[in-house]
Short mmCIF file of C-alpha atoms in Angstrom, two decimals:
data_model
loop_
_atom_site.label_atom_id
_atom_site.label_comp_id
_atom_site.label_asym_id
_atom_site.label_seq_id
_atom_site.Cartn_x
_atom_site.Cartn_y
_atom_site.Cartn_z
CA GLY A 1 8.90 -40.13 34.89
CA ALA A 2 9.88 -39.89 31.26
CA VAL A 3 8.09 -37.44 28.98
CA VAL A 4 6.45 -38.17 25.66
CA SER A 5 5.11 -35.34 23.54
CA GLN A 6 2.75 -35.28 20.60
CA HIS A 7 2.24 -32.65 17.96
CA PRO A 8 -0.20 -31.30 17.11
CA SER A 9 -2.50 -31.61 20.09
CA TRP A 10 -5.50 -31.14 17.83
CA VAL A 11 -6.04 -30.86 14.10
CA ILE A 12 -8.99 -30.25 11.82
CA CYS A 13 -8.71 -31.19 8.17
CA LYS A 14 -10.83 -31.62 5.10
CA SER A 15 -11.86 -35.03 3.85
CA GLY A 16 -9.32 -36.44 1.40
CA THR A 17 -6.30 -34.70 2.85
CA SER A 18 -3.44 -36.31 4.78
CA VAL A 19 -2.45 -35.50 8.33
CA LYS A 20 0.84 -36.20 10.08
CA ILE A 21 1.10 -36.65 13.83
CA GLU A 22 4.46 -36.63 15.60
CA CYS A 23 5.39 -38.52 18.74
CA ARG A 24 8.63 -37.70 20.52
CA SER A 25 10.35 -39.13 23.56
CA LEU A 26 11.90 -36.04 25.12
CA ASP A 27 14.37 -37.39 27.63
CA PHE A 28 14.98 -40.97 26.64
CA GLN A 29 15.52 -43.11 23.60
CA ALA A 30 12.76 -45.44 22.53
CA THR A 31 13.40 -48.26 20.11
CA THR A 32 9.72 -49.08 20.31
CA MET A 33 6.73 -46.78 20.18
CA PHE A 34 3.06 -47.63 20.02
CA TRP A 35 0.13 -45.92 18.35
CA TYR A 36 -3.33 -46.18 19.86
CA ARG A 37 -6.71 -44.96 18.79
CA GLN A 38 -9.46 -44.01 21.19
CA PHE A 39 -13.06 -43.42 20.21
CA PRO A 40 -15.27 -41.32 22.47
CA LYS A 41 -16.01 -43.00 25.77
CA GLN A 42 -14.08 -46.11 24.77
CA SER A 43 -10.79 -47.68 25.68
CA LEU A 44 -7.51 -47.46 23.83
CA MET A 45 -7.07 -49.81 20.91
CA LEU A 46 -3.57 -50.62 19.73
CA MET A 47 -3.12 -49.78 16.06
CA ALA A 48 0.51 -50.59 15.49
CA THR A 49 3.90 -51.07 17.05
CA SER A 50 6.59 -48.83 15.66
CA ASN A 51 10.17 -50.06 15.71
CA GLU A 52 13.10 -47.77 15.01
CA GLY A 53 14.71 -48.53 11.70
CA SER A 54 12.23 -51.15 10.60
CA LYS A 55 8.68 -51.49 9.39
CA ALA A 56 5.84 -51.08 11.81
CA THR A 57 3.77 -54.04 12.91
CA TYR A 58 0.08 -53.41 12.46
CA GLU A 59 -2.75 -54.96 14.44
CA GLN A 60 -5.37 -56.98 12.65
CA GLY A 61 -7.88 -54.80 10.88
CA VAL A 62 -5.67 -51.71 10.70
CA GLU A 63 -4.91 -50.59 7.16
CA LYS A 64 -1.18 -50.05 6.85
CA ASP A 65 -1.54 -48.06 3.65
CA LYS A 66 -3.94 -45.68 5.33
CA PHE A 67 -2.06 -45.26 8.57
CA LEU A 68 1.58 -44.80 7.61
CA ILE A 69 4.06 -45.08 10.44
CA ASN A 70 7.69 -43.99 10.28
CA HIS A 71 10.08 -44.45 13.17
CA ALA A 72 13.11 -42.71 11.74
CA SER A 73 15.02 -42.06 14.94
CA LEU A 74 15.17 -43.25 18.53
CA THR A 75 13.14 -40.27 19.68
CA LEU A 76 10.60 -39.74 16.90
CA SER A 77 7.78 -41.72 15.38
CA THR A 78 5.20 -40.28 13.01
CA LEU A 79 1.72 -41.43 12.10
CA THR A 80 0.30 -40.18 8.83
CA VAL A 81 -3.40 -40.60 8.21
CA THR A 82 -3.69 -40.63 4.44
CA SER A 83 -6.79 -39.54 2.56
CA ALA A 84 -8.57 -38.91 5.81
CA HIS A 85 -12.34 -39.33 6.05
CA PRO A 86 -14.80 -38.40 8.79
CA GLU A 87 -14.71 -41.93 10.20
CA ASP A 88 -11.00 -41.42 10.92
CA SER A 89 -11.89 -38.71 13.41
CA SER A 90 -10.62 -39.91 16.75
CA PHE A 91 -8.17 -39.36 19.57
CA TYR A 92 -4.75 -40.76 18.68
CA ILE A 93 -2.33 -41.52 21.50
CA CYS A 94 1.25 -42.67 21.21
CA SER A 95 3.44 -44.25 23.81
CA ALA A 96 7.14 -44.95 24.02
CA ARG A 97 8.85 -47.80 25.79
CA THR A 98 12.05 -47.28 27.74
CA GLU A 99 14.96 -49.68 27.96
CA TYR A 100 13.54 -50.71 31.33
CA ASN A 101 10.31 -51.84 29.69
CA GLU A 102 8.27 -48.96 31.08
CA GLN A 103 5.68 -47.42 28.81
CA PHE A 104 4.96 -43.70 28.85
CA PHE A 105 2.06 -42.11 27.02
CA GLY A 106 1.80 -38.92 25.07
CA PRO A 107 -0.97 -36.37 25.68
CA GLY A 108 -2.87 -37.42 22.56
CA THR A 109 -3.90 -35.74 19.31
CA ARG A 110 -7.54 -34.97 18.55
CA LEU A 111 -8.20 -35.41 14.82
CA THR A 112 -11.40 -34.08 13.31
CA VAL A 113 -12.04 -34.70 9.64
CA LEU A 114 -14.72 -32.55 8.07
CA ALA B 1 -3.96 -64.97 26.14
CA GLN B 2 -4.60 -62.17 28.53
CA SER B 3 -7.54 -59.98 29.26
CA VAL B 4 -8.68 -57.46 31.80
CA THR B 5 -12.21 -56.69 32.93
CA GLN B 6 -13.29 -53.51 34.61
CA LEU B 7 -16.55 -54.41 36.24
CA ASP B 8 -18.04 -50.94 36.40
CA SER B 9 -18.21 -48.55 33.48
CA HIS B 10 -19.27 -45.72 35.78
CA VAL B 11 -18.77 -45.09 39.50
CA SER B 12 -20.18 -42.16 41.39
CA VAL B 13 -19.03 -41.18 44.89
CA SER B 14 -19.43 -38.19 47.16
CA GLU B 15 -16.42 -36.02 47.89
CA GLY B 16 -14.61 -37.29 50.97
CA THR B 17 -15.94 -40.86 50.71
CA PRO B 18 -13.90 -43.92 49.71
CA VAL B 19 -13.31 -44.92 46.11
CA LEU B 20 -13.29 -48.49 44.82
CA LEU B 21 -12.69 -49.23 41.16
CA ARG B 22 -12.73 -52.92 40.35
CA CYS B 23 -10.47 -54.80 37.97
CA ASN B 24 -10.15 -58.52 37.30
CA TYR B 25 -7.57 -60.02 35.00
CA SER B 26 -6.97 -63.20 33.14
CA SER B 27 -3.46 -64.28 32.32
CA SER B 28 -1.68 -67.55 31.84
CA TYR B 29 1.18 -66.41 34.05
CA SER B 30 1.69 -63.80 36.73
CA PRO B 31 1.34 -60.56 34.85
CA SER B 32 2.29 -56.99 35.51
CA LEU B 33 -0.70 -54.80 36.25
CA PHE B 34 -1.15 -51.06 35.98
CA TRP B 35 -3.72 -48.39 36.68
CA TYR B 36 -3.78 -45.27 34.52
CA VAL B 37 -5.89 -42.14 34.83
CA GLN B 38 -7.07 -40.03 31.93
CA HIS B 39 -8.58 -36.61 32.37
CA PRO B 40 -10.81 -35.28 29.56
CA ASN B 41 -8.92 -34.74 26.30
CA LYS B 42 -5.66 -35.63 28.00
CA GLY B 43 -3.18 -38.47 27.74
CA LEU B 44 -2.72 -41.24 30.27
CA GLN B 45 -0.93 -40.83 33.56
CA LEU B 46 0.41 -43.83 35.46
CA LEU B 47 -1.12 -44.10 38.93
CA LEU B 48 0.61 -47.26 40.09
CA LYS B 49 1.94 -50.61 38.96
CA TYR B 50 2.36 -54.13 40.26
CA THR B 51 5.35 -56.09 39.01
CA SER B 52 5.54 -59.13 41.33
CA ALA B 53 6.95 -57.33 44.34
CA ALA B 54 4.72 -56.26 47.23
CA THR B 55 1.07 -57.14 46.64
CA LEU B 56 -0.16 -53.86 48.10
CA VAL B 57 0.96 -51.10 45.80
CA LYS B 58 0.83 -47.42 46.67
CA GLY B 59 0.57 -44.89 43.91
CA ILE B 60 0.26 -41.18 43.40
CA ASN B 61 -2.51 -38.94 44.73
CA GLY B 62 -3.36 -41.30 47.58
CA PHE B 63 -4.40 -44.24 45.41
CA GLU B 64 -3.43 -47.81 46.13
CA ALA B 65 -4.23 -51.23 44.75
CA GLU B 66 -3.89 -54.76 46.04
CA PHE B 67 -2.90 -57.68 43.85
CA LYS B 68 -4.90 -60.78 44.87
CA LYS B 69 -3.83 -63.79 42.88
CA SER B 70 -6.50 -66.08 44.34
CA GLU B 71 -9.19 -63.67 43.17
CA THR B 72 -7.35 -62.55 40.01
CA SER B 73 -8.14 -59.00 41.04
CA PHE B 74 -6.32 -55.68 41.20
CA HIS B 75 -8.86 -53.23 42.58
CA LEU B 76 -7.99 -49.55 42.91
CA THR B 77 -8.89 -47.74 46.12
CA LYS B 78 -8.59 -44.35 47.75
CA PRO B 79 -9.77 -43.54 51.27
CA SER B 80 -11.23 -40.14 50.46
CA ALA B 81 -12.28 -38.88 47.04
CA HIS B 82 -11.37 -35.41 45.89
CA MET B 83 -13.09 -33.44 43.15
CA SER B 84 -9.92 -33.57 41.09
CA ASP B 85 -10.14 -37.38 41.02
CA ALA B 86 -13.03 -37.21 38.56
CA ALA B 87 -11.64 -38.85 35.42
CA GLU B 88 -11.49 -42.07 33.43
CA TYR B 89 -9.46 -44.91 34.94
CA PHE B 90 -7.96 -47.79 32.99
CA CYS B 91 -6.70 -51.10 34.33
CA VAL B 92 -3.94 -52.54 32.15
CA VAL B 93 -2.33 -55.98 32.07
CA ARG B 94 0.97 -57.04 30.58
CA PRO B 95 2.28 -60.63 30.43
CA PRO B 96 5.61 -61.41 32.06
CA GLY B 97 8.87 -61.75 30.25
CA GLY B 98 10.49 -59.63 27.61
CA TYR B 99 8.72 -56.88 25.76
CA GLN B 100 5.06 -57.79 25.73
CA LYS B 101 2.07 -55.81 24.56
CA VAL B 102 -0.28 -54.38 27.11
CA THR B 103 -4.04 -54.90 27.10
CA PHE B 104 -6.37 -52.15 28.29
CA GLY B 105 -9.58 -52.57 30.20
CA THR B 106 -12.66 -50.76 28.96
CA GLY B 107 -12.30 -48.03 31.54
CA THR B 108 -14.27 -46.77 34.53
CA LYS B 109 -15.50 -43.22 34.65
CA LEU B 110 -15.32 -41.83 38.17
CA GLN B 111 -17.71 -39.07 39.07
CA VAL B 112 -17.18 -37.17 42.31
CA ILE B 113 -20.20 -35.37 43.70
CA PRO B 114 -19.58 -32.27 45.82
#
């Protein structure tokens, strides 16, 4: 299957700082990528849909100014958590959709905000 | 609207015994259905998918699932559990047609007892 990578795999930051997470489709082009958030022992919740060359579509209740998404190329989407606070600590997972409508998931990024 | 219900949040089986993880869905039309596995602090791996072809779907690692429209179910089974099967399992539904968003179930944690 296709491979999606995320970087970093884990990050610890101080409250008030910003953190950028990268999501890359390694062997295919993805016009659409998705960002999910997963709290401990819970399911994945869709945060936003990232479309190459256009603005991301955010789910209800997700602050677009706090979670900045940039899908600058067909293989890269970035999620920036701005002014991070401890409640933003979570597991962030991206996925990329192929031209055949298959969705592949990245390995996730563990964010801890102190 | 679509939804997916995983009836058990936690399932415990002995090594070598059968595994049954239950999933029921609700969808206006015949959806696509998926099972994903997530090991601790890892991303999601696709086990199998149903996309309106054969109702009995075989996946990786000996898992299979049967789509039963009359029961709106897509239960995941494996004849003999292995220690490495211990993980979180997610049932996922996607409506038909075009590029639709997926909806995740709440997950079932499988524990395998030696």
